[in-house]
Amino acid sequence: MSMMKTADTALDEKTIIAAAESALEEIAAIRAEVGKVIFGQESVVEQVLLAVLSGGHALLVGVPGLAKTKLVTTLGAVLGLNSSRIQFTPDLMPSDILGAEVMDQDDSGRRSFRFVPGPIFTQLLMADEINRASPRTQSALLQAMQEYHVTVAGQRNDLPQPFHVLATQNPLEQEGTYPLPEAQLDRFLLEVDVHYPEYEAERRILLETTGVGEAGARAVIDAQRLSAIQQLVRQMPVPDTVVDMILKLVRSARPGNGHSLTDKTVAWGPGPRAGQALMLCARARALYDGRLAPSIDDVFALAEPVLQHRMALNFSARAEGMGVRDVIATLVKDARG
């Protein structure tokens, strides 16, 4: 029996390795195709792709004009996903996102209600400037992002699979924005900071986007293949050392767990979703880099985008000018030993 189990395990390993090698080629092609349209921003492209390969959602934060929307549009084309875009504005209503029931009347005069699906019924939803809508409207995404269906008039309506929300957000200090509620933030697998491009990348932007034509992106995979890669990510083995480091890092970010800096500065810390996000994204990052298992370095590299929107500092820490990223950097440094 033990020999049979060993043989089955070896077979499973061979199957995973073969699937991973095929996925590696496709991921490399995806990166190359995105690179034709998005210049520089390698870490941003990587983190957004990691969120999608992990089956989750991503929040892109940065000032206007940094190609956040263009990145989302490009990814939809390259991944072969049906996509739709919602421009979040202060007057946007939940029904503008979910859809609504309308009354129909047939030839005999009988009336009935019919559900007209909203733009959320797509595979890749671009929530553009999500923090410009009121919290009431933002909350329309809560059920969809967690349970992958929406309830309208008491009826469950399943969303297409796979389903991803890639939202863009302007910095909160800009005029006309509303902070996202904690429950909304927690549903994003990663918060991706989008910074200004490097000199050479910005020079290329000037040269290649102000002419007669611009480069376009082609589809590399389709929705079915993306779902298969997402399943592969979940099948990748995770060493016990990596699991222990994830637990150590996440728990150290919560007050009352023995870390002096956290106890002094953090008002509330990350929940179990943070650990789940680190597990999935560490696997996806290993595959993205051509490895078959994640390492502790993957956990450290992903600590900031996974944790920064899942914890908040207390008043005294903010008054001293400390930021969440400073706390996370210290936690990572201490975890490294």
CSV table of C-alpha atoms in Angstrom, one decimal, residues 26-46 49 67 70-75 77-79 200-201 204-205 208-209 214-218 220 288:
chain,number,residue,atom,x,y,z
A,26,GLU,CA,2.1,31.1,-21.1
A,27,ILE,CA,2.9,33.4,-18.2
A,28,ALA,CA,6.0,34.5,-20.0
A,29,ALA,CA,4.0,35.3,-23.1
A,30,ILE,CA,1.4,37.2,-21.0
A,31,ARG,CA,4.2,39.3,-19.5
A,32,ALA,CA,5.7,40.0,-23.0
A,33,GLU,CA,2.3,41.0,-24.4
A,34,VAL,CA,1.5,43.4,-21.5
A,35,GLY,CA,5.0,44.9,-21.9
A,36,LYS,CA,4.1,46.0,-25.5
A,37,VAL,CA,1.5,48.4,-24.0
A,38,ILE,CA,2.6,49.1,-20.5
A,39,PHE,CA,6.1,50.5,-20.3
A,40,GLY,CA,8.1,49.9,-17.0
A,41,GLN,CA,6.0,49.4,-13.9
A,42,GLU,CA,7.3,45.8,-13.7
A,43,SER,CA,6.4,45.4,-10.0
A,44,VAL,CA,2.9,46.7,-10.6
A,45,VAL,CA,2.3,44.4,-13.5
A,46,GLU,CA,3.6,41.5,-11.5
A,49,LEU,CA,-1.0,39.4,-12.4
A,67,ALA,CA,-1.9,54.0,-16.8
A,70,LYS,CA,-4.9,51.0,-19.4
A,71,LEU,CA,-3.2,48.2,-17.5
A,72,VAL,CA,-6.6,46.7,-16.5
A,73,THR,CA,-7.9,47.0,-20.1
A,74,THR,CA,-4.7,45.4,-21.4
A,75,LEU,CA,-4.9,42.5,-19.0
A,77,ALA,CA,-7.4,41.6,-23.7
A,78,VAL,CA,-4.3,39.5,-23.0
A,79,LEU,CA,-6.1,37.0,-20.7
A,200,GLU,CA,13.7,55.5,-19.4
A,201,ALA,CA,10.1,54.1,-19.2
A,204,ARG,CA,9.6,55.5,-24.1
A,205,ILE,CA,6.0,56.5,-23.2
A,208,GLU,CA,5.6,55.6,-28.6
A,209,THR,CA,2.3,57.0,-27.5
A,214,GLU,CA,-0.2,52.8,-30.7
A,215,ALA,CA,0.7,49.2,-29.9
A,216,GLY,CA,-2.1,46.9,-29.0
A,217,ALA,CA,-2.2,43.6,-27.1
A,218,ARG,CA,-3.5,40.2,-28.3
A,220,VAL,CA,-2.6,34.9,-25.1
A,288,TYR,CA,5.6,33.6,-12.0
